[in-house]
Structures are given as C-alpha cells and as structure tokens.
Coordinates of C-alpha atoms and ligand atoms in Angstrom, one line a residue:
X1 CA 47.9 86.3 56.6
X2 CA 45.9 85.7 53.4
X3 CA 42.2 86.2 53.4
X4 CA 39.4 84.9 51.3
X5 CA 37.0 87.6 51.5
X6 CA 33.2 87.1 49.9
X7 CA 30.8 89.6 48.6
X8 CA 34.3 91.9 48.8
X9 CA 32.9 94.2 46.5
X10 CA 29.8 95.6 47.7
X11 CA 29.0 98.3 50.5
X12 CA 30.4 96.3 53.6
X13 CA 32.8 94.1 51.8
X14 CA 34.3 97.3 49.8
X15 CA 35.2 98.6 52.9
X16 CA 36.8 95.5 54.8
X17 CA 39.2 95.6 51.8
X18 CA 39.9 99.6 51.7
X19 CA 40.8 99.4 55.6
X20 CA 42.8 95.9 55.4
X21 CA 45.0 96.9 52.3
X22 CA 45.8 100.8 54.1
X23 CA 46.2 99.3 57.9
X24 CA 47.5 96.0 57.4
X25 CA 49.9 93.6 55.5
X26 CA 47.7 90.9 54.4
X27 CA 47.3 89.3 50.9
X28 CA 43.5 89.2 49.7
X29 CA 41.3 87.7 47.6
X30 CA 37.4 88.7 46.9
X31 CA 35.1 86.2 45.4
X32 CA 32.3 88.3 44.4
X33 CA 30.0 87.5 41.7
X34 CA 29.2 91.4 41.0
X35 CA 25.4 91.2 41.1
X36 CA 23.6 94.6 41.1
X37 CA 25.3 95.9 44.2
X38 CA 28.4 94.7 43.8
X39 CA 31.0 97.3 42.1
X40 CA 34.3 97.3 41.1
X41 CA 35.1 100.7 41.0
X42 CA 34.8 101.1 44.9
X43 CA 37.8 98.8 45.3
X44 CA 39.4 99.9 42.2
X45 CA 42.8 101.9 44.6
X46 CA 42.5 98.0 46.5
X47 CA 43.2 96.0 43.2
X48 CA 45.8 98.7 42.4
X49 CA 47.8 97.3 44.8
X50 CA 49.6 93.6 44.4
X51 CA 48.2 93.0 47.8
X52 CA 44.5 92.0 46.6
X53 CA 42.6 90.2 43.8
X54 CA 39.3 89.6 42.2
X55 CA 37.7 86.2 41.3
X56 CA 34.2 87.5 39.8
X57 CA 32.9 83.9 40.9
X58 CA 29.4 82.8 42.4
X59 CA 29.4 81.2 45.3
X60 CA 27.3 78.9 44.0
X61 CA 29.3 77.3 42.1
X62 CA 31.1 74.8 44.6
X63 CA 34.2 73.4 42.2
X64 CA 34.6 77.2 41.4
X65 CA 34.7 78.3 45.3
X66 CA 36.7 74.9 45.8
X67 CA 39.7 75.8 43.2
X68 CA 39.7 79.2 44.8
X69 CA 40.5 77.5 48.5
X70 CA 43.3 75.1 46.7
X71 CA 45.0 77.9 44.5
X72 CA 45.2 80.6 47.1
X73 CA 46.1 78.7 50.6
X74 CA 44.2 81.4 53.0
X75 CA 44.5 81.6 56.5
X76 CA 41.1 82.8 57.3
X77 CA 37.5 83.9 55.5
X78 CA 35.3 86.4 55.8
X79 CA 31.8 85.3 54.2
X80 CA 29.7 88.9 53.2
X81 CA 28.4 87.7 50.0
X82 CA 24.8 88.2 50.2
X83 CA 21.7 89.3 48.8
X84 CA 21.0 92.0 51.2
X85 CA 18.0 94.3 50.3
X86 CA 14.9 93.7 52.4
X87 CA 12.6 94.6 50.1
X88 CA 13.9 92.9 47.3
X89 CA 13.3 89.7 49.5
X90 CA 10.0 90.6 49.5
X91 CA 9.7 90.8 45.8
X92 CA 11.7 87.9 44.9
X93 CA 12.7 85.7 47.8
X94 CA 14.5 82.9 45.7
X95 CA 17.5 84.6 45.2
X96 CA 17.9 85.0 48.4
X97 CA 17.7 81.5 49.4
X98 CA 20.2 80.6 46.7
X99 CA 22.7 83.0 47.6
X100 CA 22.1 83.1 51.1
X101 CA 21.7 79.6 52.1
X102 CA 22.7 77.3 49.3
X103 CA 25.8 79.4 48.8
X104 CA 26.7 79.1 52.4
X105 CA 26.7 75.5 51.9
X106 CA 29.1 75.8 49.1
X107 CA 31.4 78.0 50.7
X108 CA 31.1 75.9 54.0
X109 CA 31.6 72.5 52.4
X110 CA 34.7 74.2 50.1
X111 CA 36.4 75.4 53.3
X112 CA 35.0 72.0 55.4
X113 CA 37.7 70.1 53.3
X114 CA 40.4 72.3 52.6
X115 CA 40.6 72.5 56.5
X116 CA 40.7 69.2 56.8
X117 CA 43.7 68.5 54.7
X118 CA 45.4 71.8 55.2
X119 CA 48.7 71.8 57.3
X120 CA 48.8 71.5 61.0
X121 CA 50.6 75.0 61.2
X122 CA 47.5 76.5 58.8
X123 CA 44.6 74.2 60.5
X124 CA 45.6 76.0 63.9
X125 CA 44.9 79.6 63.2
X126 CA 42.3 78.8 60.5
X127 CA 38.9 81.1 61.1
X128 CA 35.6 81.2 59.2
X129 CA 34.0 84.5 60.0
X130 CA 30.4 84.8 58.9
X131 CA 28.9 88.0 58.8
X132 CA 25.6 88.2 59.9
X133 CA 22.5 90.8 60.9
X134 CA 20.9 91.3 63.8
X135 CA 17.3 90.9 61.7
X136 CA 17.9 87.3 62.5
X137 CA 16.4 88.5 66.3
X138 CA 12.9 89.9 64.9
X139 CA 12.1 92.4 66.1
X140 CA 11.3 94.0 69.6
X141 CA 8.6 95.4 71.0
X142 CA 9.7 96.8 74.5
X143 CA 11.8 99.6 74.4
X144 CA 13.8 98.3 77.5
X145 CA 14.9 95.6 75.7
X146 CA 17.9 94.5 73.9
X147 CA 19.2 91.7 71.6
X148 CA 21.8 89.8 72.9
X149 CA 24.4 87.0 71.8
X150 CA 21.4 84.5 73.5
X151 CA 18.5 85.8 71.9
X152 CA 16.3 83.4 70.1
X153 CA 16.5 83.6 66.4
X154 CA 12.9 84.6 65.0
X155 CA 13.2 86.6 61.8
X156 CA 10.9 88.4 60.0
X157 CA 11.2 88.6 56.1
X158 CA 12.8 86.4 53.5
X159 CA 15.9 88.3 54.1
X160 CA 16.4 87.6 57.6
X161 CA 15.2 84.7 57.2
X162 CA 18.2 83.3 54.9
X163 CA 20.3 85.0 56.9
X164 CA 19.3 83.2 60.0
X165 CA 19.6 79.9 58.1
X166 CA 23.1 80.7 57.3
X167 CA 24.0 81.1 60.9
X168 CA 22.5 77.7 61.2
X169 CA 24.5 76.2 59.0
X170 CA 27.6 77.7 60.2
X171 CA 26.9 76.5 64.1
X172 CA 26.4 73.3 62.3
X173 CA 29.4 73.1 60.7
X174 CA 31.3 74.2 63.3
X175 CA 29.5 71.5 66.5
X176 CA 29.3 68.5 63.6
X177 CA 32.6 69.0 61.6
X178 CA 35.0 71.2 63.5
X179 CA 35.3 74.1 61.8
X180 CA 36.8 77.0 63.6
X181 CA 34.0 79.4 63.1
X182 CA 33.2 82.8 64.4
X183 CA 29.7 85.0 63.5
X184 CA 28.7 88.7 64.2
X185 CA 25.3 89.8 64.2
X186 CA 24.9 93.3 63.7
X187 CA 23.1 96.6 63.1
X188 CA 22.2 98.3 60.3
X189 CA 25.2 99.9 58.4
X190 CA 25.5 103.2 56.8
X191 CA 28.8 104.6 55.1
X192 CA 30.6 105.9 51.8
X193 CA 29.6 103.4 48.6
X194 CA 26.1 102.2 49.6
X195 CA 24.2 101.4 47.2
X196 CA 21.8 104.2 46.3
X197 CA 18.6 101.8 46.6
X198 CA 19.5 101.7 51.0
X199 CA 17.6 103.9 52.9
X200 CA 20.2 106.8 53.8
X201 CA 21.7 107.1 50.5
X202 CA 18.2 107.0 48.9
X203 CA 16.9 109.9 51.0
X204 CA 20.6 111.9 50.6
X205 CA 20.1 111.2 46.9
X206 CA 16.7 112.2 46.6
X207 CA 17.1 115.3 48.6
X208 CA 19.9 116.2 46.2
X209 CA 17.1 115.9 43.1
X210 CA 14.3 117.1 44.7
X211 CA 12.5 114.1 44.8
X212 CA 10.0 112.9 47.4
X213 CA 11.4 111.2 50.3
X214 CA 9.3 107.9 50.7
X215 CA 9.1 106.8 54.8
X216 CA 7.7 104.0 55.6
X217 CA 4.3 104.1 58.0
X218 CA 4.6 106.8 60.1
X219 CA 8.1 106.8 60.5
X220 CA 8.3 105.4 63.8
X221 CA 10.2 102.3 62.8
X222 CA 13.9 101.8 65.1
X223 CA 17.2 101.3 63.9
X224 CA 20.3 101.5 65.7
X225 CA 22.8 102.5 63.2
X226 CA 27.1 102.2 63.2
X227 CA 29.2 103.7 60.8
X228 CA 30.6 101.3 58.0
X229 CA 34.3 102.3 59.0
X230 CA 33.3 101.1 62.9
X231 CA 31.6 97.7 61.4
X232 CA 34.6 97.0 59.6
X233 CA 37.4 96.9 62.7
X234 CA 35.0 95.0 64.4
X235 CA 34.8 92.5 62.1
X236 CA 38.7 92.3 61.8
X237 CA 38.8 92.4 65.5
X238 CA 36.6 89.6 65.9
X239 CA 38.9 87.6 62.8
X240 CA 42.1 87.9 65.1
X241 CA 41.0 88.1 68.6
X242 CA 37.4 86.3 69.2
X243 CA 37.3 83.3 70.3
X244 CA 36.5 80.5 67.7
X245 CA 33.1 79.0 68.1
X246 CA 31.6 82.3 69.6
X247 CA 28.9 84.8 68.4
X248 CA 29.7 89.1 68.7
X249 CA 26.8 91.3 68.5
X250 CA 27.8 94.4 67.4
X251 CA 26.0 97.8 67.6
X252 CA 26.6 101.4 67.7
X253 CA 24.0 102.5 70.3
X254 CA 22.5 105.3 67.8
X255 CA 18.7 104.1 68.2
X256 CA 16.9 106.3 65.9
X257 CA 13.4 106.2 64.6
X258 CA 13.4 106.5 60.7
X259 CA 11.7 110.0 60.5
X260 CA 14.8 111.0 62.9
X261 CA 17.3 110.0 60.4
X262 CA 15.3 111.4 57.7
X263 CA 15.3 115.1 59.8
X264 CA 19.1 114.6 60.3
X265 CA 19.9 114.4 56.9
X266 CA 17.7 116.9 55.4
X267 CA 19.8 119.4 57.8
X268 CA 23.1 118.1 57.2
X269 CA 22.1 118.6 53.6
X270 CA 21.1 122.1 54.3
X271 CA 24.2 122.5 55.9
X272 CA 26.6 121.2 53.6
X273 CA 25.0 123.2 50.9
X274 CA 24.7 126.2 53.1
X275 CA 20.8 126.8 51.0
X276 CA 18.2 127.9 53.3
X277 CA 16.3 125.0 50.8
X278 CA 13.6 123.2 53.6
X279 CA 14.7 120.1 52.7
X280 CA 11.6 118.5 55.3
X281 CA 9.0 119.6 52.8
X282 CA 9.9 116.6 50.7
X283 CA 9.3 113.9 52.9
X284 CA 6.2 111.9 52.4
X285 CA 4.6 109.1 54.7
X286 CA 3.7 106.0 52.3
X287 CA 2.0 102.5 53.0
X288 CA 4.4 100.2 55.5
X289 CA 6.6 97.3 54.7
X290 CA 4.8 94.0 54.6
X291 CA 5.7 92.4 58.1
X292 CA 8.0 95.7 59.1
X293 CA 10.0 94.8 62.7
X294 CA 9.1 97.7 64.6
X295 CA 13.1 97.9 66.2
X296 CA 16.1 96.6 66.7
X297 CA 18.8 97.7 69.4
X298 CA 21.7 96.0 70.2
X299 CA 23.6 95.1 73.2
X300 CA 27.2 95.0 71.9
X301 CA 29.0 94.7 75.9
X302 CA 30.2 91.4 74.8
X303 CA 32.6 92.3 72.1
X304 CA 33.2 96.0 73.7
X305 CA 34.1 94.1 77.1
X306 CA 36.0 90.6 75.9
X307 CA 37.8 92.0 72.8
X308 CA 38.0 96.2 73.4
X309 CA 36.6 97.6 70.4
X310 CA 34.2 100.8 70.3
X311 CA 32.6 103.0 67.7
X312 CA 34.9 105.8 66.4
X313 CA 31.9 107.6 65.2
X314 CA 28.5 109.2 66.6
X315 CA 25.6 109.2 64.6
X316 CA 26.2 113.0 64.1
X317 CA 29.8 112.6 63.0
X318 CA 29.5 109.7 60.7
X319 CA 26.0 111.0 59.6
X320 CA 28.1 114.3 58.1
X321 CA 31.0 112.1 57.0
X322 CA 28.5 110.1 54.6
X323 CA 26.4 113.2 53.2
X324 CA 29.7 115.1 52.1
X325 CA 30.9 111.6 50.8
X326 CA 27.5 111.6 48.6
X327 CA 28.3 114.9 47.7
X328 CA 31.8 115.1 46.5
X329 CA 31.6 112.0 45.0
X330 CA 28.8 111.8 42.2
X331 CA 31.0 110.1 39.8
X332 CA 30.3 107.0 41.8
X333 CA 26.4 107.3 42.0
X334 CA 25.6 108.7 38.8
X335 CA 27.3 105.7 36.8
X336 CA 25.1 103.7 39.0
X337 CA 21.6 105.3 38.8
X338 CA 22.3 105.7 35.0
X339 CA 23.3 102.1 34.7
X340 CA 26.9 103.0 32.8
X341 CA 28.3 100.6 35.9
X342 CA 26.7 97.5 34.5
X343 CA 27.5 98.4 30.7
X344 CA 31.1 98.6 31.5
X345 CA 30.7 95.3 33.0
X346 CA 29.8 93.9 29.8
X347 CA 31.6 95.4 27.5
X348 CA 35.2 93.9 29.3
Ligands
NAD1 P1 25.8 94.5 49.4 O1 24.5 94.0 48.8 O2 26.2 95.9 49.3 O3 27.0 93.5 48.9 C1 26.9 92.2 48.7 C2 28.0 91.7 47.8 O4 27.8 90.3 47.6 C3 28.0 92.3 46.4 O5 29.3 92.7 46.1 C4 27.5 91.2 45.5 O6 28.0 91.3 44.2 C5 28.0 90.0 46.2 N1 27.2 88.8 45.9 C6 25.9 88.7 45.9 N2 25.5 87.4 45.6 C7 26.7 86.7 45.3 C8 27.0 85.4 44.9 N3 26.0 84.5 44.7 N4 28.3 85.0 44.8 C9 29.3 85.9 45.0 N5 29.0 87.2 45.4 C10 27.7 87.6 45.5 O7 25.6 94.1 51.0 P2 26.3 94.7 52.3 O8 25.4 95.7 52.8 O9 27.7 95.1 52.0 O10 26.2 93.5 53.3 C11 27.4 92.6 53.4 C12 27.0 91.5 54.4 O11 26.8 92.1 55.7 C13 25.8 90.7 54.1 O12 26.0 89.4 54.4 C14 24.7 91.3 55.0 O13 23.7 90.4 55.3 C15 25.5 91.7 56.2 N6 25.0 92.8 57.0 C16 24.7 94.0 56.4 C17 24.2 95.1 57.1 C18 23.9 96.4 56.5 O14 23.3 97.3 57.2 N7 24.2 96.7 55.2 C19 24.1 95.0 58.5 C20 24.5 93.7 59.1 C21 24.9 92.7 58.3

C-alpha cells in the first residue's frame, strides 16, 4: 500500500512513520511543511530507507498538495498536519484556522478529485483518515462521565475549535461527495520526540535544569493520557480495519489530574537518576489557562470491541519509557531548545 501521510514529521506523525517503515511493507510519503514542531531528524532512520519520502510542502497550497496526489498514486491518507499547541491558539489563533481548517479543505478537495478519477481497483480500498482530538468534546464536568463516538461537539479554545471544524469538513465531504473517510478522536498523547514546549516533556526538561515547574490553577485539571506507540497502532488499525464513514474514540483509561503527572515524573526522575534530589520542591502553582476544560476521559469500547486494539502501555510503564527517552537522548532536545534545529533548516 502507499500512504500519503501529513504533518509526518512531528510528535504523532514521527511516530506513525517509525512503526509503519519497521512493521510493515508500505511505501510513504510525508507532506509536512516543518513549522516549529516539525523535525526532520526524528524520522531521519525513516528517510534512510527507500521505503519513505519527504515533500517539505504546506498544505495550504492546493496545486502543491494536488501534484503530490497525481505523482505518488496512494492508496490511503493519514491527515496529522496541524497546529497543535493550545496555548499557542490562544496567542495567535489565525494560524490555526489556516492550517487547521483551510488546509483541510485543500487536502480534502486534492484527494475529492483524485478519487474520483482514480482506478476502480484504487477507488475501492481508498481511505481518508483524519486524525483528530477528543478537545473537540469540551470538556466534562461529572466525573461519571465519558466522551463517546455521539458526543456533541462543543470545544473550548481556538485549538479545538479548528479541530472540530476539520471533522466537519471531513463528515462533509464524506455524506456530500463520497469520500471514503474515517476520524479518531483522541486523548492527549505523550511519547519519545515531543516537542519540549508539551506539558510532560516541559516538566521532564525542566526538572533536568532545575527550573520551576509551572502547573496550571491548582493542578486539578484531568487528562487521560495513552502512550504515543499505543496511538499510533490505533490509528493504523483504524486505516485497515474501520469501517469507512465511522468515528473511533480512542483512549488509554490513565485519567490523571495534572499535579499527579507532575508527582510521577519528579519520581521517575529521581529514580532514573538514582539522586535523593526532591524533585517536588520545584513545582509552582501559576494563574489558569484562559477557558481551561476542567477534563477529558474517554470511552474507547468502540474501537477496543469492533476492531481489537488495546493499550500496550500503563501510565507507569510508558511514563518510565519517555523519562529515560528524555534522558539518553539530549542530542535531540538540546538542538531544539538552542534553536541549531531551525538553522540547519536554512542553511540546506
Ligand atoms: P505536532 O505539532 O508535533 O506536529 C504537527 C506537524 O504538522 C509538524 O510536523 C508540522 O511541521 C506539520 N505542519 C503544521 N502545519 C503544517 C502545514 N500548514 N502544512 C504541512 N505541515 C504542517 O503535533 P502532534 O502532537 O504530532 O499532533 C498530530 C495530530 O494529532 C494533530 O492533528 C493533532 O491535532 C492530533 N492530536 C494530537 C494529540 C496530542 O496529544 N499531541 C492528541 C490527539 C490528537
């Protein structure tokens, strides 16, 4: 199979194309534009290989995303590209819109007619997979509760927002023009390669330097976070076995409040280390996020009972995975907090 996979270079996306070029056979290519987060030295072993490619192409840019479609023939997409920082939203919403809705159109309207005239033998397996957030929910305020594939959409920030838009346009798409679509909504990710602005790899980081770590309110703020590796079979899982049309929540079941997570990694840190440092003594409560969901949890029986996948990973396990990843891999992180990573970009 060849697949056109977006926003292929950054946190989620990196990984989709790690696990798809060591499990399976397929032939890739990533349009990513590299923004800030993307970065092409975490799929550097990936483009090694004569298995996957790189178009450094906005998706934007319709003719651009267009002539990809023609000159590589793929059998499916998976649509990551995104602006994905919630507090960036915040700052500076119009980026997101751009990227996140208009360049959903693009994409859409690129694959739209290359389905249409593709061959019978393509047009029958051909899937759209848009990857989406369970933000698009809000947020939920009794703790019995749980978002489901039937949930009405009611997001919060700019962010989710765009994101929910994009869903949208992809139902759209798929009811007006017959477009073989599938989307997955879900929770918040954590992993190897995140950028070092997302909340675990900012506190890990921080830790490491002795710097304040910055929680939001009073810390009492739900997530329900799933291991990167876990995210990413699902999504392939949902590529080759869901059902077009049909949404897939997907969640780990690891509802944590934030001052949790922050605990855990301080003593995974101490840990790792082996220092009797007390890590805790560096967290610090600072004003909330404007319009801050309070939490998310996901019910993820649909995908876990229709299509078989599960989590690999606890929270503890994956938790210790990503802290010894932050820590035997600095070479990554430094060239990005010092900015080297962008002024190699420019210098090719
Ligand atoms: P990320 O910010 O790490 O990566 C986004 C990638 O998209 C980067 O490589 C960037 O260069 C690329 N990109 C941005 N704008 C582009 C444009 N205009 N044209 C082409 N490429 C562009 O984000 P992520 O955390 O890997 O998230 C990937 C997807 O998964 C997003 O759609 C996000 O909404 C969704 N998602 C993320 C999480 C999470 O916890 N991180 C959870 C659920 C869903």
């Amino acid at each position: 199979m060849k697949i056109l996979i977006t926003g292929g270079a950054g946190f989620i996306g990196s990984a989709l194309v790690r696990h798809l070029v060591e499990h399976r056979d397929h032939e890739l290519l990533i349009i990513d534009k590299l923004t800030y987060s993307g970065n092409r030295q975490s799929i550097v072993s990936a483009l090694a290989t004569q298995r996957c490619a790189l178009a450094e192409t906005d998706i934007c840019d319709g003719p651009a995303v267009a002539q990809a479609f023609t000159s590589f023939q793929p059998h499916a997409v998976m649509h990551l590209a995104a602006e994905s920082h919630v507090d960036r939203s915040i700052d500076g919403p119009a980026e997101f819109i751009r990227t996140n809705v208009m360049g959903t159109f693009e994409l859409l309207q690129a694959a739209r007619d290359y389905f249409e005239n593709a061959p019978a033998e393509v047009q029958s397996g051909f899937r759209l997979l848009n990857v989406s957030t369970d933000e698009v929910y809000g947020d939920l305020a009794d703790s019995e509760a749980y978002f489901t594939e039937t949930t009405a959409y009611a997001p919060s920030s700019p962010y989710s927002a765009s994101k929910a838009s994009a869903d949208h346009l992809v139902r759209a798409w798929s009811r007006t023009y017959g477009l073989p679509i599938l989307i997955t909504n879900c929770s918040n990710n954590y992993g190897h390669y995140q950028f070092p602005e997302k909340f675990i790899p900012h506190m890990i980081l921080n830790a490491l330097a002795g710097k304040p770590l910055p929680v939001y309110g009073d810390g009492s703020n739900i997530r329900d976070w799933l291991y990167v590796d876990d995210h990413v079979r699902a999504l392939y899982t949902v590529l080759t076995r869901g059902k077009p049309g049909e949404t897939y929540n997907i969640g780990g079941n690891n509802e944590l409040e934030n001052i949790a997570v922050v605990q855990s990694i301080c003593e995974c840190i101490k840990d790792e280390l082996q220092q009797p440092s007390d890590f805790h003594q560096l967290i610090e409560f600072v004003a909330d996020r404007k319009g801050h969901d309070q939490r998310y949890a996901i019910d993820a029986s649909k995908i876990r009972t229709e299509l078989g996948w599960t989590p690999a990973e606890s929270f503890a396990t994956g938790l210790r995975k990503t802290v010894q990843w932050y820590l035997h891999n600095q070479a990554w992180w430094q060239q990005i907090l010092n900015g080297s990573y962008r002024l190699e970009r420019l210098g090719r």
